[in-house]
Short mmCIF file of C-alpha atoms in Angstrom, two decimals:
data_model
loop_
_atom_site.label_atom_id
_atom_site.label_comp_id
_atom_site.label_asym_id
_atom_site.label_seq_id
_atom_site.Cartn_x
_atom_site.Cartn_y
_atom_site.Cartn_z
CA MET A 625 8.63 -14.44 -3.46
CA PHE A 626 11.60 -12.79 -1.70
CA GLN A 627 13.35 -12.37 -5.03
CA ASN A 628 10.27 -10.60 -6.39
CA LEU A 629 10.09 -8.35 -3.33
CA GLY A 630 13.77 -7.51 -3.75
CA GLU A 631 13.29 -6.71 -7.44
CA MET A 632 10.30 -4.52 -6.65
CA LEU A 633 12.27 -2.68 -3.99
CA LEU A 634 15.08 -2.16 -6.50
CA LEU A 635 12.61 -0.89 -9.11
CA PHE A 636 11.14 1.48 -6.53
CA THR A 637 14.50 2.89 -5.47
CA ARG A 638 15.61 3.28 -9.09
CA THR A 639 12.39 5.11 -9.87
CA LEU A 640 12.90 7.34 -6.84
CA GLY A 641 16.42 8.00 -8.07
CA SER A 642 15.00 9.21 -11.38
CA LEU A 643 12.68 11.77 -9.75
CA PRO A 644 14.94 14.68 -10.84
CA LEU A 645 13.92 13.80 -14.43
CA LEU A 646 10.25 14.29 -13.61
CA TRP A 647 9.92 17.69 -15.28
CA ARG A 648 11.23 16.26 -18.53
CA HIS A 649 8.53 13.57 -18.45
CA ARG A 650 5.73 15.88 -17.27
CA GLN A 651 3.57 15.33 -20.37
CA LYS A 652 3.57 11.58 -19.78
CA VAL A 653 2.69 12.18 -16.10
CA PHE A 654 -0.29 14.33 -17.14
CA ASP A 655 -1.41 11.71 -19.66
CA GLN A 656 -1.31 8.97 -17.02
CA PHE A 657 -2.97 11.24 -14.49
CA PHE A 658 -5.81 11.89 -16.93
CA GLU A 659 -6.07 8.15 -17.57
CA ILE A 660 -6.43 7.44 -13.85
CA GLY A 661 -9.02 10.16 -13.27
CA ASN A 662 -10.94 9.55 -16.46
CA ALA A 663 -11.08 5.79 -16.05
CA SER A 664 -11.99 5.76 -12.38
CA LEU A 665 -13.88 8.87 -11.28
CA PHE A 666 -17.38 7.65 -12.12
CA MET A 667 -16.72 4.25 -10.56
CA VAL A 668 -15.28 5.92 -7.45
CA CYS A 669 -18.48 7.95 -7.05
CA VAL A 670 -20.80 4.97 -7.42
CA LEU A 671 -18.75 2.71 -5.15
CA SER A 672 -18.21 5.32 -2.45
CA PHE A 673 -21.84 6.41 -2.39
CA PHE A 674 -23.07 2.86 -1.86
CA ILE A 675 -20.35 1.97 0.65
CA GLY A 676 -21.38 4.99 2.75
CA GLY A 677 -25.02 3.97 2.37
CA VAL A 678 -24.41 0.36 3.42
CA ILE A 679 -22.42 1.37 6.51
CA ALA A 680 -25.25 3.69 7.56
CA LEU A 681 -27.82 1.01 6.83
CA LEU A 682 -26.01 -1.66 8.86
CA THR A 683 -25.06 0.42 11.86
CA GLY A 684 -28.03 2.80 12.04
CA PRO A 685 -30.69 0.41 13.43
CA VAL A 686 -28.22 -0.98 16.02
CA LEU A 687 -27.37 2.53 17.20
CA VAL A 688 -31.10 3.35 17.37
CA ASP A 689 -31.69 0.26 19.53
CA HIS A 690 -28.95 1.39 21.91
CA GLY A 691 -30.29 4.95 21.98
CA VAL A 692 -27.18 6.50 20.43
CA LYS A 693 -28.43 7.05 16.92
CA ASP A 694 -26.94 10.56 16.76
CA SER A 695 -23.44 9.08 16.77
CA ILE A 696 -24.01 7.56 13.31
CA GLY A 697 -22.32 10.53 11.62
CA GLY A 698 -19.08 9.96 13.50
CA LEU A 699 -19.19 6.21 12.99
CA VAL A 700 -19.74 6.41 9.24
CA GLY A 701 -17.26 9.29 9.01
CA ILE A 702 -14.44 7.42 10.71
CA ALA A 703 -15.12 4.12 8.95
CA ILE A 704 -15.09 5.77 5.56
CA CYS A 705 -12.08 8.06 5.90
CA LYS A 706 -9.77 5.81 7.91
CA GLU A 707 -10.47 2.46 6.31
CA LEU A 708 -13.07 1.96 3.63
CA ALA A 709 -12.23 4.76 1.20
CA PRO A 710 -8.46 4.15 1.10
CA VAL A 711 -8.71 0.36 0.96
CA MET A 712 -11.65 0.05 -1.43
CA MET A 713 -10.35 2.74 -3.77
CA SER A 714 -6.90 1.19 -3.80
CA ILE A 715 -8.38 -2.17 -4.70
CA LEU A 716 -10.48 -0.49 -7.40
CA ILE A 717 -7.41 1.25 -8.81
CA ALA A 718 -5.42 -2.00 -8.64
CA GLY A 719 -8.13 -3.60 -10.78
CA ARG A 720 -8.55 -0.76 -13.25
CA ILE A 721 -5.20 1.01 -13.48
CA GLY A 722 -2.78 -1.62 -12.14
CA SER A 723 -4.08 -4.16 -14.64
CA SER A 724 -3.77 -1.73 -17.54
CA MET A 725 -0.22 -0.78 -16.48
CA ALA A 726 0.83 -4.44 -16.32
CA ALA A 727 -0.86 -5.16 -19.66
CA GLU A 728 0.62 -2.16 -21.46
CA ILE A 729 4.17 -2.62 -20.18
CA GLY A 730 3.88 -6.41 -20.57
CA SER A 731 2.82 -6.08 -24.18
CA MET A 732 5.66 -3.62 -24.82
CA ARG A 733 8.05 -6.17 -23.38
CA VAL A 734 6.68 -9.08 -25.37
CA TYR A 735 6.64 -7.14 -28.65
CA GLN A 736 10.23 -5.88 -28.15
CA GLU A 737 9.21 -2.22 -27.73
CA ILE A 738 11.19 -2.07 -24.49
CA ASP A 739 14.21 -3.55 -26.26
CA ALA A 740 13.78 -0.85 -28.91
CA LEU A 741 13.78 1.82 -26.18
CA ARG A 742 16.99 0.39 -24.74
CA THR A 743 18.71 0.42 -28.12
CA MET A 744 17.82 4.11 -28.34
CA ASN A 745 19.47 4.66 -24.95
CA ILE A 746 16.09 5.43 -23.39
CA ASN A 747 15.83 3.95 -19.91
CA PRO A 748 12.49 2.07 -19.61
CA ILE A 749 12.29 2.95 -15.91
CA HIS A 750 12.46 6.66 -16.69
CA TYR A 751 10.22 6.42 -19.74
CA LEU A 752 7.57 4.01 -18.46
CA VAL A 753 7.70 3.54 -14.69
CA LEU A 754 8.43 7.06 -13.42
CA PRO A 755 5.38 8.76 -15.01
CA ARG A 756 3.07 5.95 -13.94
CA LEU A 757 4.30 5.81 -10.36
CA VAL A 758 4.15 9.58 -9.87
CA SER A 759 0.69 9.93 -11.40
CA ILE A 760 -0.79 7.09 -9.34
CA ALA A 761 0.89 8.36 -6.13
CA VAL A 762 -0.76 11.75 -6.64
CA GLY A 763 -3.97 10.54 -8.27
CA LEU A 764 -5.05 7.87 -5.80
CA PRO A 765 -5.05 10.12 -2.67
CA LEU A 766 -7.03 12.70 -4.67
CA LEU A 767 -9.56 10.05 -5.64
CA VAL A 768 -9.72 8.99 -1.98
CA ILE A 769 -10.56 12.58 -0.92
CA PHE A 770 -13.35 12.49 -3.46
CA SER A 771 -14.43 9.06 -2.27
CA ILE A 772 -14.54 10.19 1.39
CA LEU A 773 -16.80 13.13 0.56
CA VAL A 774 -19.16 11.07 -1.61
CA GLY A 775 -19.18 8.24 0.97
CA TRP A 776 -20.15 10.62 3.74
CA GLY A 777 -22.89 11.99 1.46
CA GLY A 778 -24.19 8.46 0.79
CA GLY A 779 -24.22 7.65 4.49
CA ALA A 780 -25.99 10.90 5.34
CA LEU A 781 -28.63 10.35 2.68
CA VAL A 782 -29.44 6.82 3.87
CA ALA A 783 -29.45 7.94 7.52
CA ASP A 784 -31.91 10.70 6.61
CA LEU A 785 -34.22 8.75 4.30
CA ASN A 786 -34.32 5.38 6.09
CA ASN A 787 -37.28 5.15 8.46
CA LYS A 788 -35.48 2.88 10.91
CA ILE A 789 -32.67 5.43 11.39
CA GLY A 790 -34.19 8.87 10.91
CA VAL A 791 -31.12 11.06 11.49
CA ASP A 792 -31.31 14.23 9.41
CA PHE A 793 -28.42 15.71 7.41
CA ARG A 794 -27.67 18.43 9.94
CA SER A 795 -27.39 16.02 12.92
CA PHE A 796 -25.37 13.55 10.82
CA PHE A 797 -22.76 16.10 9.80
CA ALA A 798 -22.75 17.81 13.22
CA ASN A 799 -21.77 14.52 14.85
CA LEU A 800 -19.31 13.78 12.04
CA ARG A 801 -17.67 17.18 12.59
CA ASP A 802 -17.39 16.55 16.32
CA THR A 803 -15.93 13.06 15.90
CA VAL A 804 -13.74 13.04 12.81
CA ARG A 805 -10.45 14.90 13.18
CA ILE A 806 -8.24 16.16 10.40
CA SER A 807 -5.66 13.59 11.47
CA ASP A 808 -8.18 10.79 10.75
CA VAL A 809 -8.52 12.00 7.17
CA ALA A 810 -4.73 12.41 6.93
CA ASN A 811 -4.30 8.81 8.14
CA GLY A 812 -6.54 7.57 5.36
CA LEU A 813 -4.72 9.66 2.77
CA PHE A 814 -1.35 8.42 3.98
CA LYS A 815 -2.57 4.84 3.67
CA SER A 816 -3.80 5.48 0.15
CA PHE A 817 -0.45 7.05 -0.78
CA VAL A 818 1.37 3.90 0.38
CA PHE A 819 -1.15 1.67 -1.43
CA ALA A 820 -0.68 3.76 -4.60
CA LEU A 821 3.05 3.11 -4.51
CA VAL A 822 2.34 -0.60 -4.01
CA VAL A 823 -0.05 -0.72 -6.99
CA GLY A 824 2.36 1.25 -9.19
CA VAL A 825 5.49 -0.74 -8.34
CA VAL A 826 3.83 -4.18 -8.35
CA SER A 827 2.04 -3.57 -11.67
CA CYS A 828 5.05 -2.05 -13.46
CA HIS A 829 7.33 -4.79 -12.12
CA GLN A 830 4.94 -7.49 -13.27
CA GLY A 831 4.72 -5.84 -16.70
CA LEU A 832 8.49 -5.68 -17.04
CA GLN A 833 8.78 -9.36 -16.06
CA THR A 834 6.37 -10.53 -18.75
CA ILE A 835 7.57 -13.33 -20.98
CA GLY A 836 5.84 -15.27 -23.72
CA GLY A 837 3.04 -14.07 -25.92
CA PRO A 838 -0.54 -12.97 -25.22
CA ARG A 839 -0.87 -15.69 -22.59
CA GLY A 840 2.13 -14.25 -20.76
CA ILE A 841 0.51 -10.81 -20.80
CA GLY A 842 -2.70 -12.25 -19.36
CA ARG A 843 -0.75 -14.03 -16.63
CA SER A 844 1.08 -10.83 -15.74
CA VAL A 845 -2.16 -8.86 -15.47
CA THR A 846 -3.74 -11.46 -13.19
CA LYS A 847 -0.63 -11.70 -11.02
CA ALA A 848 -0.35 -7.91 -10.81
CA VAL A 849 -3.94 -7.46 -9.59
CA VAL A 850 -3.87 -10.38 -7.17
CA ASN A 851 -0.48 -9.38 -5.71
CA CYS A 852 -1.62 -5.76 -5.34
CA ILE A 853 -4.78 -6.76 -3.45
CA VAL A 854 -2.91 -9.18 -1.18
CA MET A 855 -0.24 -6.59 -0.40
CA ILE A 856 -2.82 -3.84 0.18
CA VAL A 857 -4.76 -5.98 2.69
CA ILE A 858 -1.63 -7.10 4.55
CA LEU A 859 -0.11 -3.61 4.61
CA ASP A 860 -3.46 -2.18 5.73
CA TYR A 861 -3.24 -4.10 9.00
CA PHE A 862 0.29 -2.95 9.76
CA LEU A 863 -0.38 0.65 8.75
CA THR A 864 -3.54 0.73 10.86
CA ARG A 865 -1.57 -0.65 13.80
CA LEU A 866 1.13 1.94 13.22
CA LEU A 867 -1.29 4.84 12.94
CA LEU A 868 -3.49 3.93 15.92
CA MET B 825 22.20 2.71 -19.33
CA SER B 826 21.76 6.40 -18.72
CA ASP B 827 18.77 8.46 -19.70
CA ALA B 828 18.05 11.64 -21.48
CA ALA B 829 19.24 13.85 -18.66
CA THR B 830 22.73 12.51 -18.73
CA HIS B 831 22.82 11.82 -22.43
CA SER B 832 25.27 13.91 -24.32
CA SER B 833 25.18 14.00 -28.08
CA PRO B 834 28.21 12.03 -29.22
CA ASN B 835 30.38 14.14 -31.46
CA THR B 836 32.11 11.27 -33.23
CA THR B 837 31.01 10.79 -36.81
CA ARG B 838 33.11 7.82 -37.80
CA ALA B 839 31.81 4.29 -38.20
CA VAL B 840 32.75 1.89 -35.44
CA GLY B 841 33.81 -1.73 -35.61
CA VAL B 842 32.60 -4.64 -33.50
CA LYS B 843 34.64 -7.53 -32.20
CA VAL B 844 33.04 -10.67 -30.78
CA VAL B 845 35.38 -12.80 -28.69
CA GLY B 846 34.56 -16.32 -27.49
CA LEU B 847 30.85 -15.60 -27.15
CA ARG B 848 28.79 -18.34 -25.54
CA LYS B 849 25.12 -18.28 -24.60
CA SER B 850 22.68 -20.90 -23.39
CA PHE B 851 18.96 -20.68 -22.69
CA ASN B 852 17.54 -23.20 -20.21
CA GLY B 853 20.60 -25.40 -20.58
CA GLN B 854 20.45 -25.40 -24.37
CA ALA B 855 23.57 -23.92 -25.97
CA VAL B 856 22.62 -21.38 -28.64
CA LEU B 857 26.00 -19.74 -29.25
CA LYS B 858 28.97 -22.08 -28.85
CA GLY B 859 32.00 -19.81 -28.91
CA ILE B 860 31.62 -17.15 -31.58
CA ASP B 861 34.66 -15.17 -32.70
CA LEU B 862 34.31 -12.56 -35.41
CA GLU B 863 35.29 -9.03 -36.25
CA VAL B 864 33.19 -6.49 -38.11
CA LEU B 865 35.36 -3.75 -39.58
CA PRO B 866 34.37 -0.07 -39.38
CA GLY B 867 32.29 1.05 -42.36
CA GLU B 868 31.58 -2.36 -43.87
CA ILE B 869 28.32 -4.14 -44.52
CA PHE B 870 28.66 -7.45 -42.72
CA VAL B 871 25.95 -10.04 -43.30
CA ILE B 872 25.38 -12.93 -40.91
CA MET B 873 23.61 -15.75 -42.72
CA GLY B 874 22.36 -19.06 -41.53
CA PRO B 875 19.30 -21.25 -41.29
CA SER B 876 16.48 -20.49 -38.83
CA GLY B 877 17.40 -21.31 -35.24
CA SER B 878 21.14 -21.10 -35.86
CA GLY B 879 21.62 -18.25 -33.35
CA LYS B 880 21.84 -15.26 -35.74
CA SER B 881 19.36 -13.03 -33.93
CA VAL B 882 20.72 -13.95 -30.49
CA LEU B 883 24.18 -12.95 -31.72
CA LEU B 884 22.80 -9.65 -33.00
CA ARG B 885 21.06 -8.95 -29.67
CA HIS B 886 24.40 -9.49 -27.90
CA MET B 887 26.03 -6.98 -30.23
CA ILE B 888 23.82 -4.16 -28.92
CA GLY B 889 23.79 -5.26 -25.29
CA LEU B 890 20.26 -6.67 -25.13
CA GLU B 891 21.59 -10.03 -23.96
CA GLU B 892 24.29 -10.73 -21.42
CA PRO B 893 26.84 -13.35 -22.55
CA ASP B 894 27.48 -16.46 -20.45
CA ALA B 895 31.11 -16.22 -21.56
CA GLY B 896 33.15 -14.04 -23.89
CA GLU B 897 32.69 -10.41 -24.71
CA ILE B 898 31.58 -7.96 -27.36
CA LEU B 899 33.75 -4.95 -28.00
CA VAL B 900 32.44 -1.89 -29.83
CA ASP B 901 35.36 0.25 -30.95
CA GLY B 902 37.44 -1.62 -28.37
CA GLN B 903 35.05 -1.04 -25.45
CA SER B 904 32.83 -3.63 -23.85
CA ILE B 905 29.17 -3.33 -24.85
CA GLN B 906 28.33 -3.90 -21.17
CA SER B 907 30.13 -0.73 -20.11
CA PRO B 908 27.53 1.75 -18.87
CA GLU B 909 28.86 4.78 -20.73
CA LEU B 910 29.14 3.06 -24.11
CA MET B 911 25.63 4.01 -25.22
CA ASP B 912 26.33 7.64 -24.35
CA LYS B 913 29.56 7.60 -26.29
CA TYR B 914 28.45 5.91 -29.51
CA ARG B 915 25.28 6.07 -31.56
CA LEU B 916 24.08 2.52 -32.09
CA ALA B 917 20.78 1.51 -33.65
CA MET B 918 18.89 -1.67 -34.30
CA VAL B 919 16.11 -2.47 -36.75
CA PHE B 920 14.08 -5.30 -35.24
CA GLN B 921 12.54 -8.04 -37.31
CA SER B 922 9.05 -7.01 -36.22
CA GLY B 923 9.88 -3.31 -36.42
CA ALA B 924 9.22 -3.00 -32.66
CA LEU B 925 7.49 0.34 -33.16
CA LEU B 926 5.82 1.77 -30.07
CA ASN B 927 2.16 1.07 -30.77
CA SER B 928 0.89 3.90 -28.59
CA LEU B 929 2.81 6.49 -30.63
CA THR B 930 2.19 7.72 -34.16
CA VAL B 931 4.65 6.97 -36.94
CA GLY B 932 6.06 10.50 -36.67
CA GLU B 933 6.47 10.23 -32.89
CA ASN B 934 8.16 6.85 -33.30
CA VAL B 935 10.64 8.15 -35.83
CA GLY B 936 11.42 11.24 -33.77
CA LEU B 937 11.48 9.42 -30.41
CA TYR B 938 15.26 9.42 -29.97
CA LEU B 939 15.54 13.15 -30.65
CA THR B 940 12.49 14.00 -28.51
CA GLU B 941 13.49 11.92 -25.51
CA HIS B 942 17.08 13.12 -25.50
CA GLN B 943 15.94 16.68 -26.29
CA LEU B 944 18.56 16.98 -28.98
CA LYS B 945 16.61 19.31 -31.31
CA PRO B 946 13.71 21.77 -31.07
CA PRO B 947 10.28 20.34 -32.02
CA GLN B 948 10.15 22.07 -35.46
CA GLU B 949 13.55 20.69 -36.35
CA ILE B 950 12.50 17.21 -35.20
CA ALA B 951 9.36 17.42 -37.36
CA ARG B 952 11.51 18.37 -40.37
CA ILE B 953 13.95 15.51 -39.79
CA VAL B 954 11.08 13.03 -39.32
CA THR B 955 9.49 14.11 -42.62
CA GLU B 956 12.85 13.86 -44.36
CA LYS B 957 13.60 10.35 -43.06
CA LEU B 958 10.11 9.09 -43.84
CA GLU B 959 10.45 10.43 -47.36
CA LEU B 960 13.76 8.63 -47.65
CA VAL B 961 12.11 5.26 -46.95
CA GLY B 962 9.17 6.06 -49.24
CA LEU B 963 6.61 6.74 -46.54
CA LYS B 964 5.93 10.45 -47.00
CA GLY B 965 2.68 11.60 -45.37
CA THR B 966 2.36 8.73 -42.89
CA ASP B 967 3.44 10.82 -39.87
CA ASP B 968 0.03 10.79 -38.23
CA LYS B 969 -0.80 7.15 -38.77
CA PHE B 970 -0.46 4.60 -35.98
CA PRO B 971 1.68 1.44 -36.44
CA SER B 972 -1.49 -0.68 -36.38
CA GLU B 973 -2.59 1.04 -39.62
CA LEU B 974 0.59 -0.02 -41.48
CA SER B 975 1.51 -3.19 -43.34
CA GLY B 976 4.46 -5.34 -42.22
CA GLY B 977 6.74 -3.87 -44.86
CA MET B 978 5.78 -0.31 -43.98
CA LYS B 979 6.47 -0.97 -40.30
CA LYS B 980 9.92 -2.22 -41.21
CA ARG B 981 10.60 0.90 -43.26
CA VAL B 982 9.45 3.10 -40.38
CA ALA B 983 11.83 1.18 -38.11
CA ILE B 984 14.65 1.91 -40.54
CA ALA B 985 13.69 5.60 -40.60
CA ARG B 986 13.72 5.56 -36.77
CA ALA B 987 17.21 4.08 -36.82
CA LEU B 988 18.43 6.61 -39.40
CA VAL B 989 17.31 9.53 -37.22
CA ILE B 990 19.99 8.51 -34.73
CA ASP B 991 22.68 9.06 -37.41
CA PRO B 992 24.12 5.75 -36.27
CA GLN B 993 27.75 4.75 -36.29
CA LEU B 994 26.68 1.13 -36.07
CA ILE B 995 23.35 -0.18 -37.27
CA LEU B 996 22.10 -3.72 -36.76
CA TYR B 997 19.34 -5.17 -38.95
CA ASP B 998 17.48 -8.29 -37.86
CA GLU B 999 16.01 -9.93 -40.96
CA PRO B 1000 15.28 -6.60 -42.69
CA THR B 1001 13.72 -8.18 -45.78
CA SER B 1002 11.73 -11.02 -44.26
CA GLU B 1003 7.95 -10.83 -44.71
CA LEU B 1004 8.47 -8.40 -47.59
CA ASP B 1005 7.54 -8.81 -51.24
CA PRO B 1006 10.53 -8.93 -53.62
CA LEU B 1007 10.11 -5.29 -54.68
CA SER B 1008 10.00 -3.96 -51.10
CA ALA B 1009 12.91 -6.24 -50.18
CA ALA B 1010 14.95 -4.76 -53.01
CA VAL B 1011 14.11 -1.21 -51.87
CA ILE B 1012 15.22 -2.02 -48.31
CA ALA B 1013 18.39 -3.75 -49.53
CA GLU B 1014 19.24 -0.76 -51.72
CA GLU B 1015 18.62 1.54 -48.78
CA ILE B 1016 21.02 -0.45 -46.57
CA ALA B 1017 23.66 -0.38 -49.32
CA SER B 1018 23.23 3.31 -50.16
CA LEU B 1019 23.45 4.29 -46.49
CA LYS B 1020 27.09 3.32 -46.59
CA GLN B 1021 27.73 5.88 -49.33
CA ARG B 1022 25.85 8.66 -47.54
CA ILE B 1023 27.02 8.33 -43.94
CA ALA B 1024 29.89 6.70 -42.14
CA VAL B 1025 28.14 3.66 -40.73
CA THR B 1026 28.92 0.04 -40.03
CA SER B 1027 26.02 -2.26 -40.89
CA VAL B 1028 25.51 -5.74 -39.51
CA VAL B 1029 22.68 -7.53 -41.26
CA VAL B 1030 21.20 -10.81 -40.12
CA SER B 1031 19.42 -12.49 -42.99
CA HIS B 1032 18.66 -15.81 -44.56
CA ASP B 1033 17.85 -14.11 -47.86
CA ARG B 1034 20.82 -15.22 -50.02
CA GLU B 1035 20.05 -12.78 -52.82
CA VAL B 1036 20.03 -9.79 -50.51
CA ALA B 1037 23.08 -11.00 -48.59
CA PHE B 1038 25.27 -11.48 -51.67
CA GLY B 1039 23.91 -8.27 -53.21
CA ILE B 1040 24.87 -5.89 -50.42
CA ALA B 1041 27.55 -7.57 -48.29
CA ASP B 1042 31.19 -6.57 -48.13
CA ARG B 1043 31.75 -9.69 -46.05
CA ILE B 1044 29.55 -12.57 -45.02
CA ALA B 1045 29.62 -14.94 -42.06
CA VAL B 1046 27.69 -18.20 -42.15
CA ILE B 1047 26.52 -19.46 -38.79
CA HIS B 1048 25.26 -22.98 -38.17
CA GLU B 1049 24.06 -24.35 -34.83
CA GLY B 1050 25.79 -21.60 -32.87
CA VAL B 1051 29.15 -21.85 -34.62
CA ILE B 1052 30.61 -19.68 -37.38
CA VAL B 1053 31.40 -22.05 -40.25
CA ALA B 1054 32.62 -19.52 -42.83
CA VAL B 1055 33.66 -15.86 -43.00
CA GLY B 1056 34.84 -13.87 -45.99
CA THR B 1057 33.88 -11.80 -49.00
CA PRO B 1058 30.85 -13.03 -50.95
CA GLU B 1059 33.14 -14.71 -53.47
CA GLU B 1060 35.20 -16.40 -50.76
CA VAL B 1061 32.07 -17.70 -49.05
CA ARG B 1062 30.64 -18.88 -52.37
CA ARG B 1063 33.84 -20.84 -53.00
CA ASN B 1064 34.02 -22.23 -49.46
CA PRO B 1065 34.15 -26.04 -49.74
CA ASP B 1066 32.43 -26.66 -46.35
CA SER B 1067 29.46 -28.92 -46.99
CA ILE B 1068 27.16 -27.00 -44.61
CA VAL B 1069 27.94 -23.73 -46.40
CA GLN B 1070 27.43 -25.26 -49.82
CA LYS B 1071 24.18 -26.89 -48.76
CA PHE B 1072 22.88 -23.60 -47.36
CA LEU B 1073 23.91 -21.64 -50.44
CA ASN B 1074 22.79 -24.07 -53.09
CA THR B 1075 19.54 -25.54 -51.83
CA ASN B 1076 16.68 -24.51 -54.10
CA PHE B 1077 13.01 -25.24 -54.29
CA ASN B 1078 12.39 -27.94 -56.79
CA PHE B 1079 8.82 -28.92 -57.43
CA HIS B 1080 9.55 -30.16 -60.93
CA HIS B 1081 9.27 -33.82 -59.91
CA ARG B 1082 5.68 -33.24 -58.82
CA LYS B 1083 4.64 -32.12 -62.30
CA THR B 1084 6.23 -35.02 -64.09
#
């Protein structure tokens, strides 16, 4: 495990070291960026809307019982932007994009495409890892912004339409505005940025480590997704503690 | 290995030689190469022959730095293949047995990849060179196809075109005629041989195809269970009295007894 962590750290620092070459690889960054947005935007909307709705549904009646139903906007707002949007979206991206990164790079490794790149004096880190890491590091926080807004909308809609809650849109967002600070949103975005780096590095590393045939590729994909989720959840605790 | 940003177009046009000294390699405790010593001279076509599993491809992968030796070294033009600046200094290319084309790129993008990534030519010039090289290997008009749309032989020819784009000083072929029909194999063999006349290049060919090997080689090495058992011109190898060499060279299919 420690060897893997060391290798991932090395991969990350080498990728950081290749950042000056970013402009040269801009087309690949845009392609990956499009892939992330295109593959995930619809799913982000659906997931975020229902997460916001469920939080409102679970907390609303309790707040009504305690006579503080107007604070539902702030509660849903904070829960979504500081925790649920960054964590859930990162897990979603680990499943959708991390798996495809590990599979693509893993298959390139197994079928000697990476060897071919090396014989052409093309560094696989610059050619494959840099564009993917940059696009996910930019793309995931953007998706999280989107997710926060849709999640708040979902929560507001449920709070308005559910008879047991009965908080209208205006009151919901008034309380949300009073409670949620810009720094809360920034905290969530910072978390998602860190998680994006984790997903990018873990998935690319797993892809580059692939050995064997199709079974090896499958193993790499599974390991990439599982490792990403485990690392996201563990890091989430420490980041939350740090940002309190 | 440095990338495009630091890559400078090497200005040397001469072929380069390769020297393998005391090369040993094991995988999971199993010795694959057991002390290989050989020298490939600049500009020659050097064929490494041997039965399957004898270590030919592993030797070839060492010659371009894809494997790290357990012991010994590989010198390209006198410099270690492991030295970081070697790939910037010399133009080396390898044609993989499977072709190893990038499946996400079109044939044209694959062939032009070296020039595009190292930004050595403007896009129009790259397109012209790609068309020219594809024509050379008999694949004119396939620029926009993807590797998945090509047959095994076509993929191999695209891989050769991709190697030619580099204008290599040393080109390594891993089983260039395997999986090909006799006609395609002859075309590829002729292409390898004619390349020597057109550009200053050293060719190292790994093959178990005896006809191709004796047809194109300036010198041949026979490898058996990780050891070189014979080296010399085709005639010298043919006359080599070693029983392993003779067995490898003279074994033929004989189904006659089944019919009688």
